[in-house]
Structure formats: C-alpha cells, structure tokens
C-alpha cells in the first residue's frame, strides 16, 4: 500500500481490515496447533492509537488465545518486587499470544519522566533490559516490540477531541495532560530507550500513527509477516440433528420470570 498524506477512507479501511482479520484467525489456529508462545508489546505516547490498534487486532479472535494485559499502577507490594516480576506472571503458555498494552517499558517512559523511579533505577533498567529479553527469546518466546509514533499536532487534535466528547473523556487523566505538556521530555526518554534496548534479537518496530486506520492495517500486516505460520486444516463442521427425546414446552417454564424491558 503506497504511503499517502490523505487519511484513509472508512470503506477502504474496513475492506482491508476484514482480509487481515481472516488471516489473524488462521494465525490463531497455527499458534494453538503448534503451541507457540508470543508476546507483543505496544508502546507509544498517550493518544498514539494503541487501544484502537489492539481492538482491531483482537476483535475477531479468541480472547483465550489473544490475551490483552493492561496493568494498573503497581501496588505497594508490587513496588517491593523485582521490577519485571508482575509482568512475567502474565507471560504466555503454549498456544497463547499475550498483548501488553504498555509493558515493562513504563520504566523507560512515564516512570522516568514523571520521577516515579530514580535515575539509577532507570539506568539499571536500560542496561539489563536487553539481557532479560535475550533470556525470554532463548526460552522459546517470540517477542515483538511495537512503538506507535504520533506527531505533535495530531496528538493535540486527539486530546482536544477527547475533552469535547463525553464518550472519550474517561481517556483523559492528569497523567495524560502532563505528558502533553512534557512532549520533549518524553521524546528524549524515547530516544534513550531506543538506543539502549533496540537490540538485534529484540528490535523496536516503529509505526507512524497519525492516520489511525493506516497504522492499524500496517501493524496487523507486519505481525502476520513476523510471526511464522501456515494453514491448519479444519474439519468441516456439520450440525447434528436435534434430539426430540424428552421434548416439552420449554418456553412455558419462562412464564412469570422477570424480563428486561424491550425498549429497542
């Protein structure tokens, strides 16, 4: 698909998305049949489009295979653990793809910029992270790291749209508005993170996301090419005849039950 400055039309997007989602269902079959273990990390600035991309990626597949993990702020107990500990408990078993909506890279981003970790903890994380990811990969897990890169003007447009839309106001937190103010602090943190952790065994893959629709399609297409898979032959499903043994008026048993008002 050629790069274009024009935003993608909804009809074109939905047609392409449907094709890719069919392939994702085939990938799902392959992952299950071959007991693959996959981790996909989604990182990026606030309002970069991570949530919408994850939704497009997962809306037609099983949540038991494609598991989305979006952890809240750590509890006091979790703060006393090894930093990676609370993430590792969500790692995939055979036949699973785990999608982290933000990950251990919080330490390289929001925690570093907002002062939730010390400079020494940040430096130690950047030093040890490639070694940790090498260990994960050598353990047989496919690790894919994605960074959604949104431009300054587009991020502001999305923030202002959230302010005016009651359906999206919940997406705005004090942390989000502070991240808007500290654009260049986050840029420097991103640059440090890329330099220290984009390794040969676990590189960062950057997706421009000013056009959300193109970003979603490019992301899914990339994942389908990156995760090795083939077709799994499925037996044709045939519905059996319904047994009439023990037949009775099963609707009569609903009489007197409280039904939800049919307002639509």
mmCIF file of C-alpha atoms in Angstrom:
data_model
loop_
_atom_site.group_PDB
_atom_site.id
_atom_site.type_symbol
_atom_site.label_atom_id
_atom_site.label_comp_id
_atom_site.label_asym_id
_atom_site.label_seq_id
_atom_site.Cartn_x
_atom_site.Cartn_y
_atom_site.Cartn_z
ATOM 1 C CA UNK A 1 0.000 0.000 0.000
ATOM 2 C CA UNK A 2 1.512 3.315 -1.073
ATOM 3 C CA UNK A 3 2.171 5.949 1.549
ATOM 4 C CA UNK A 4 -0.285 8.822 1.327
ATOM 5 C CA UNK A 5 -0.831 12.104 3.164
ATOM 6 C CA UNK A 6 -4.582 11.677 2.713
ATOM 7 C CA UNK A 7 -6.436 9.946 5.552
ATOM 8 C CA UNK A 8 -7.718 6.519 4.579
ATOM 9 C CA UNK A 9 -11.442 6.241 3.804
ATOM 10 C CA UNK A 10 -13.543 4.106 6.150
ATOM 11 C CA UNK A 11 -14.812 1.798 3.384
ATOM 12 C CA UNK A 12 -11.288 1.050 2.126
ATOM 13 C CA UNK A 13 -10.110 0.515 5.690
ATOM 14 C CA UNK A 14 -12.885 -1.911 6.579
ATOM 15 C CA UNK A 15 -12.337 -3.951 3.404
ATOM 16 C CA UNK A 16 -8.614 -4.317 4.097
ATOM 17 C CA UNK A 17 -9.161 -4.963 7.800
ATOM 18 C CA UNK A 18 -11.559 -7.818 7.086
ATOM 19 C CA UNK A 19 -8.958 -9.521 4.883
ATOM 20 C CA UNK A 20 -6.304 -9.186 7.571
ATOM 21 C CA UNK A 21 -8.643 -10.422 10.296
ATOM 22 C CA UNK A 22 -9.275 -13.607 8.300
ATOM 23 C CA UNK A 23 -5.505 -14.146 8.280
ATOM 24 C CA UNK A 24 -5.386 -13.480 12.022
ATOM 25 C CA UNK A 25 -7.894 -16.300 12.565
ATOM 26 C CA UNK A 26 -5.575 -18.583 10.590
ATOM 27 C CA UNK A 27 -2.630 -17.401 12.663
ATOM 28 C CA UNK A 28 -4.649 -18.204 15.770
ATOM 29 C CA UNK A 29 -5.198 -21.792 14.579
ATOM 30 C CA UNK A 30 -1.473 -22.168 13.877
ATOM 31 C CA UNK A 31 -0.437 -20.783 17.257
ATOM 32 C CA UNK A 32 -2.788 -23.188 19.020
ATOM 33 C CA UNK A 33 -1.845 -26.215 16.932
ATOM 34 C CA UNK A 34 1.897 -25.630 17.365
ATOM 35 C CA UNK A 35 1.794 -24.386 20.979
ATOM 36 C CA UNK A 36 3.605 -21.176 20.055
ATOM 37 C CA UNK A 37 4.218 -18.532 22.717
ATOM 38 C CA UNK A 38 4.144 -14.934 21.552
ATOM 39 C CA UNK A 39 4.488 -11.575 23.339
ATOM 40 C CA UNK A 40 3.557 -8.342 21.561
ATOM 41 C CA UNK A 41 4.406 -5.056 23.295
ATOM 42 C CA UNK A 42 2.517 -1.886 22.386
ATOM 43 C CA UNK A 43 4.217 1.316 23.440
ATOM 44 C CA UNK A 44 3.936 4.945 22.358
ATOM 45 C CA UNK A 45 2.886 8.362 23.555
ATOM 46 C CA UNK A 46 -0.548 8.995 25.022
ATOM 47 C CA UNK A 47 -3.160 9.192 22.233
ATOM 48 C CA UNK A 48 -0.862 7.378 19.800
ATOM 49 C CA UNK A 49 -3.643 4.885 18.990
ATOM 50 C CA UNK A 50 -2.558 1.819 20.954
ATOM 51 C CA UNK A 51 -6.037 0.964 22.213
ATOM 52 C CA UNK A 52 -7.723 1.178 18.811
ATOM 53 C CA UNK A 53 -4.976 -0.861 17.174
ATOM 54 C CA UNK A 54 -5.242 -3.569 19.824
ATOM 55 C CA UNK A 55 -9.026 -3.625 19.394
ATOM 56 C CA UNK A 56 -8.710 -4.071 15.609
ATOM 57 C CA UNK A 57 -6.157 -6.816 16.194
ATOM 58 C CA UNK A 58 -8.267 -8.775 18.677
ATOM 59 C CA UNK A 59 -11.934 -8.168 17.868
ATOM 60 C CA UNK A 60 -12.365 -11.275 15.652
ATOM 61 C CA UNK A 61 -10.155 -13.753 17.521
ATOM 62 C CA UNK A 62 -10.495 -15.668 20.771
ATOM 63 C CA UNK A 63 -9.594 -13.790 23.980
ATOM 64 C CA UNK A 64 -8.310 -17.120 25.308
ATOM 65 C CA UNK A 65 -5.612 -17.129 22.616
ATOM 66 C CA UNK A 66 -5.035 -13.381 22.159
ATOM 67 C CA UNK A 67 -4.841 -12.191 25.777
ATOM 68 C CA UNK A 68 -4.613 -8.438 26.392
ATOM 69 C CA UNK A 69 -2.767 -7.340 29.530
ATOM 70 C CA UNK A 70 -3.129 -3.709 30.649
ATOM 71 C CA UNK A 71 -1.766 -3.451 34.172
ATOM 72 C CA UNK A 72 -2.720 -0.623 36.553
ATOM 73 C CA UNK A 73 -0.201 1.282 38.635
ATOM 74 C CA UNK A 74 1.746 -1.106 40.879
ATOM 75 C CA UNK A 75 0.544 -1.727 44.431
ATOM 76 C CA UNK A 76 2.834 -1.191 47.421
ATOM 77 C CA UNK A 77 3.527 -4.938 47.427
ATOM 78 C CA UNK A 78 4.374 -4.956 43.723
ATOM 79 C CA UNK A 79 6.696 -1.986 44.185
ATOM 80 C CA UNK A 80 8.774 -4.153 46.543
ATOM 81 C CA UNK A 81 9.109 -6.976 43.984
ATOM 82 C CA UNK A 82 11.616 -7.355 41.193
ATOM 83 C CA UNK A 83 10.579 -4.830 38.556
ATOM 84 C CA UNK A 84 9.801 -7.440 35.878
ATOM 85 C CA UNK A 85 8.029 -9.772 38.306
ATOM 86 C CA UNK A 86 4.479 -8.527 37.879
ATOM 87 C CA UNK A 87 4.775 -8.737 34.108
ATOM 88 C CA UNK A 88 6.233 -12.232 33.981
ATOM 89 C CA UNK A 89 3.216 -13.769 35.694
ATOM 90 C CA UNK A 90 1.224 -12.836 32.572
ATOM 91 C CA UNK A 91 3.642 -14.424 30.087
ATOM 92 C CA UNK A 92 2.086 -16.851 27.574
ATOM 93 C CA UNK A 93 1.765 -20.589 27.875
ATOM 94 C CA UNK A 94 1.794 -22.761 24.757
ATOM 95 C CA UNK A 95 -0.838 -21.686 22.249
ATOM 96 C CA UNK A 96 -1.148 -18.099 23.514
ATOM 97 C CA UNK A 97 -0.388 -14.608 22.249
ATOM 98 C CA UNK A 98 -0.104 -12.044 25.046
ATOM 99 C CA UNK A 99 -0.509 -8.401 24.093
ATOM 100 C CA UNK A 100 0.863 -5.896 26.593
ATOM 101 C CA UNK A 101 -0.913 -2.547 26.374
ATOM 102 C CA UNK A 102 2.124 -0.816 27.879
ATOM 103 C CA UNK A 103 4.720 -3.055 29.431
ATOM 104 C CA UNK A 104 7.907 -3.116 31.468
ATOM 105 C CA UNK A 105 8.961 -0.177 29.305
ATOM 106 C CA UNK A 106 6.916 2.030 31.632
ATOM 107 C CA UNK A 107 10.202 2.351 33.498
ATOM 108 C CA UNK A 108 11.849 3.887 30.433
ATOM 109 C CA UNK A 109 8.907 6.212 29.800
ATOM 110 C CA UNK A 110 6.362 7.508 32.287
ATOM 111 C CA UNK A 111 8.221 6.356 35.406
ATOM 112 C CA UNK A 112 11.436 8.033 34.284
ATOM 113 C CA UNK A 113 9.857 11.258 33.015
ATOM 114 C CA UNK A 114 7.487 11.682 35.964
ATOM 115 C CA UNK A 115 10.070 10.782 38.602
ATOM 116 C CA UNK A 116 8.418 7.544 39.776
ATOM 117 C CA UNK A 117 11.804 5.807 39.621
ATOM 118 C CA UNK A 118 15.283 7.070 40.444
ATOM 119 C CA UNK A 119 17.858 7.886 37.751
ATOM 120 C CA UNK A 120 19.837 4.869 38.982
ATOM 121 C CA UNK A 121 16.811 2.563 38.575
ATOM 122 C CA UNK A 122 16.229 3.930 35.079
ATOM 123 C CA UNK A 123 19.868 3.414 34.098
ATOM 124 C CA UNK A 124 19.867 -0.117 35.528
ATOM 125 C CA UNK A 125 16.693 -0.971 33.612
ATOM 126 C CA UNK A 126 18.130 0.189 30.291
ATOM 127 C CA UNK A 127 21.295 -1.805 30.975
ATOM 128 C CA UNK A 128 19.589 -5.057 31.975
ATOM 129 C CA UNK A 129 16.577 -4.988 29.638
ATOM 130 C CA UNK A 130 18.349 -6.403 26.541
ATOM 131 C CA UNK A 131 19.731 -9.263 28.654
ATOM 132 C CA UNK A 132 16.301 -10.012 30.072
ATOM 133 C CA UNK A 133 14.740 -10.019 26.612
ATOM 134 C CA UNK A 134 17.505 -12.303 25.344
ATOM 135 C CA UNK A 135 16.561 -14.716 28.131
ATOM 136 C CA UNK A 136 12.877 -14.525 27.146
ATOM 137 C CA UNK A 137 13.656 -15.251 23.490
ATOM 138 C CA UNK A 138 16.068 -18.069 24.292
ATOM 139 C CA UNK A 139 13.251 -19.597 26.341
ATOM 140 C CA UNK A 140 11.276 -20.025 23.110
ATOM 141 C CA UNK A 141 9.013 -16.958 23.218
ATOM 142 C CA UNK A 142 8.538 -14.815 20.118
ATOM 143 C CA UNK A 143 8.925 -11.197 21.295
ATOM 144 C CA UNK A 144 7.714 -8.310 19.134
ATOM 145 C CA UNK A 145 8.099 -4.687 20.266
ATOM 146 C CA UNK A 146 5.941 -2.023 18.611
ATOM 147 C CA UNK A 147 6.165 1.738 19.054
ATOM 148 C CA UNK A 148 3.311 3.868 17.700
ATOM 149 C CA UNK A 149 4.672 7.290 16.767
ATOM 150 C CA UNK A 150 2.115 10.092 16.679
ATOM 151 C CA UNK A 151 3.013 13.644 15.673
ATOM 152 C CA UNK A 152 2.730 16.662 17.961
ATOM 153 C CA UNK A 153 -0.144 18.299 16.079
ATOM 154 C CA UNK A 154 -2.134 15.085 15.747
ATOM 155 C CA UNK A 155 -1.729 14.279 19.437
ATOM 156 C CA UNK A 156 -3.079 17.721 20.337
ATOM 157 C CA UNK A 157 -6.032 17.247 17.987
ATOM 158 C CA UNK A 158 -6.867 13.921 19.644
ATOM 159 C CA UNK A 159 -6.562 15.343 23.151
ATOM 160 C CA UNK A 160 -8.899 18.234 22.273
ATOM 161 C CA UNK A 161 -11.385 15.793 20.719
ATOM 162 C CA UNK A 162 -11.397 13.807 23.965
ATOM 163 C CA UNK A 163 -12.082 16.935 26.015
ATOM 164 C CA UNK A 164 -15.220 17.648 23.965
ATOM 165 C CA UNK A 165 -16.511 14.056 23.678
ATOM 166 C CA UNK A 166 -18.288 12.557 26.734
ATOM 167 C CA UNK A 167 -17.665 9.074 25.302
ATOM 168 C CA UNK A 168 -13.902 9.631 25.384
ATOM 169 C CA UNK A 169 -13.365 11.903 28.366
ATOM 170 C CA UNK A 170 -12.510 8.871 30.500
ATOM 171 C CA UNK A 171 -9.368 8.506 28.390
ATOM 172 C CA UNK A 172 -8.003 11.772 29.795
ATOM 173 C CA UNK A 173 -6.223 11.618 33.136
ATOM 174 C CA UNK A 174 -3.970 14.131 34.897
ATOM 175 C CA UNK A 175 -1.051 11.943 33.771
ATOM 176 C CA UNK A 176 -2.160 12.302 30.139
ATOM 177 C CA UNK A 177 -2.366 16.076 30.283
ATOM 178 C CA UNK A 178 1.027 16.229 31.991
ATOM 179 C CA UNK A 179 2.501 14.073 29.227
ATOM 180 C CA UNK A 180 1.101 16.586 26.721
ATOM 181 C CA UNK A 181 2.989 19.376 28.484
ATOM 182 C CA UNK A 182 6.228 17.389 28.595
ATOM 183 C CA UNK A 183 6.433 16.442 24.912
ATOM 184 C CA UNK A 184 10.198 16.875 24.620
ATOM 185 C CA UNK A 185 10.914 15.109 27.915
ATOM 186 C CA UNK A 186 9.102 12.087 26.520
ATOM 187 C CA UNK A 187 10.956 12.440 23.207
ATOM 188 C CA UNK A 188 14.315 12.295 24.993
ATOM 189 C CA UNK A 189 13.167 9.324 27.074
ATOM 190 C CA UNK A 190 12.083 7.556 23.872
ATOM 191 C CA UNK A 191 15.437 8.221 22.231
ATOM 192 C CA UNK A 192 17.341 6.862 25.239
ATOM 193 C CA UNK A 193 15.127 3.782 25.283
ATOM 194 C CA UNK A 194 15.586 3.065 21.578
ATOM 195 C CA UNK A 195 19.357 3.482 21.800
ATOM 196 C CA UNK A 196 19.703 1.141 24.785
ATOM 197 C CA UNK A 197 17.081 -1.527 24.051
ATOM 198 C CA UNK A 198 16.636 -1.836 20.279
ATOM 199 C CA UNK A 199 18.836 -4.912 20.071
ATOM 200 C CA UNK A 200 19.480 -7.331 17.217
ATOM 201 C CA UNK A 201 17.452 -10.028 18.976
ATOM 202 C CA UNK A 202 14.607 -7.679 20.034
ATOM 203 C CA UNK A 203 14.459 -4.565 17.835
ATOM 204 C CA UNK A 204 11.902 -1.820 18.115
ATOM 205 C CA UNK A 205 9.470 -1.555 15.209
ATOM 206 C CA UNK A 206 8.087 1.959 14.708
ATOM 207 C CA UNK A 207 4.665 2.560 13.157
ATOM 208 C CA UNK A 208 3.587 6.088 12.222
ATOM 209 C CA UNK A 209 0.087 6.550 13.590
ATOM 210 C CA UNK A 210 -1.146 9.999 12.550
ATOM 211 C CA UNK A 211 -3.611 8.090 10.346
ATOM 212 C CA UNK A 212 -5.118 5.588 12.761
ATOM 213 C CA UNK A 213 -6.601 3.379 10.061
ATOM 214 C CA UNK A 214 -3.390 3.015 8.116
ATOM 215 C CA UNK A 215 -1.491 2.407 11.341
ATOM 216 C CA UNK A 216 -3.804 -0.445 12.348
ATOM 217 C CA UNK A 217 -3.543 -2.127 8.961
ATOM 218 C CA UNK A 218 0.237 -1.691 8.817
ATOM 219 C CA UNK A 219 0.566 -3.109 12.318
ATOM 220 C CA UNK A 220 -1.534 -6.218 11.680
ATOM 221 C CA UNK A 221 0.156 -6.813 8.323
ATOM 222 C CA UNK A 222 3.565 -6.587 9.997
ATOM 223 C CA UNK A 223 2.593 -9.041 12.734
ATOM 224 C CA UNK A 224 1.281 -11.549 10.199
ATOM 225 C CA UNK A 225 4.601 -11.391 8.348
ATOM 226 C CA UNK A 226 6.698 -11.517 11.517
ATOM 227 C CA UNK A 227 5.065 -14.479 13.264
ATOM 228 C CA UNK A 228 5.805 -17.589 11.176
ATOM 229 C CA UNK A 229 2.618 -19.529 10.462
ATOM 230 C CA UNK A 230 0.792 -21.635 7.926
ATOM 231 C CA UNK A 231 -2.701 -23.024 7.347
ATOM 232 C CA UNK A 232 -4.181 -25.579 9.705
ATOM 233 C CA UNK A 233 -6.661 -27.893 8.060
ATOM 234 C CA UNK A 234 -10.011 -27.713 9.797
ATOM 235 C CA UNK A 235 -12.591 -30.466 9.707
ATOM 236 C CA UNK A 236 -15.845 -29.294 8.180
ATOM 237 C CA UNK A 237 -18.405 -28.671 10.884
ATOM 238 C CA UNK A 238 -21.812 -30.294 10.464
ATOM 239 C CA UNK A 239 -24.618 -29.646 12.888
ATOM 240 C CA UNK A 240 -26.186 -32.864 14.235
ATOM 241 C CA UNK A 241 -29.941 -33.376 14.271
ATOM 242 C CA UNK A 242 -31.569 -32.065 17.401
ATOM 243 C CA UNK A 243 -32.852 -34.841 19.584
ATOM 244 C CA UNK A 244 -36.562 -34.734 20.333
ATOM 245 C CA UNK A 245 -36.134 -37.107 23.275
ATOM 246 C CA UNK A 246 -37.673 -35.574 26.381
ATOM 247 C CA UNK A 247 -39.407 -32.959 24.300
ATOM 248 C CA UNK A 248 -41.597 -30.478 26.187
ATOM 249 C CA UNK A 249 -42.753 -26.866 26.028
ATOM 250 C CA UNK A 250 -39.568 -25.262 27.346
ATOM 251 C CA UNK A 251 -40.956 -21.748 26.843
ATOM 252 C CA UNK A 252 -43.693 -22.403 29.397
ATOM 253 C CA UNK A 253 -41.015 -22.543 32.082
ATOM 254 C CA UNK A 254 -40.270 -18.863 31.438
ATOM 255 C CA UNK A 255 -43.751 -17.738 32.408
ATOM 256 C CA UNK A 256 -43.686 -15.489 35.416
ATOM 257 C CA UNK A 257 -40.000 -14.665 35.007
ATOM 258 C CA UNK A 258 -38.910 -11.046 35.014
ATOM 259 C CA UNK A 259 -37.842 -9.979 31.533
ATOM 260 C CA UNK A 260 -35.796 -6.881 30.710
ATOM 261 C CA UNK A 261 -37.957 -4.167 29.178
ATOM 262 C CA UNK A 262 -37.712 -4.241 25.378
ATOM 263 C CA UNK A 263 -37.038 -0.591 24.725
ATOM 264 C CA UNK A 264 -35.441 -1.128 21.292
#
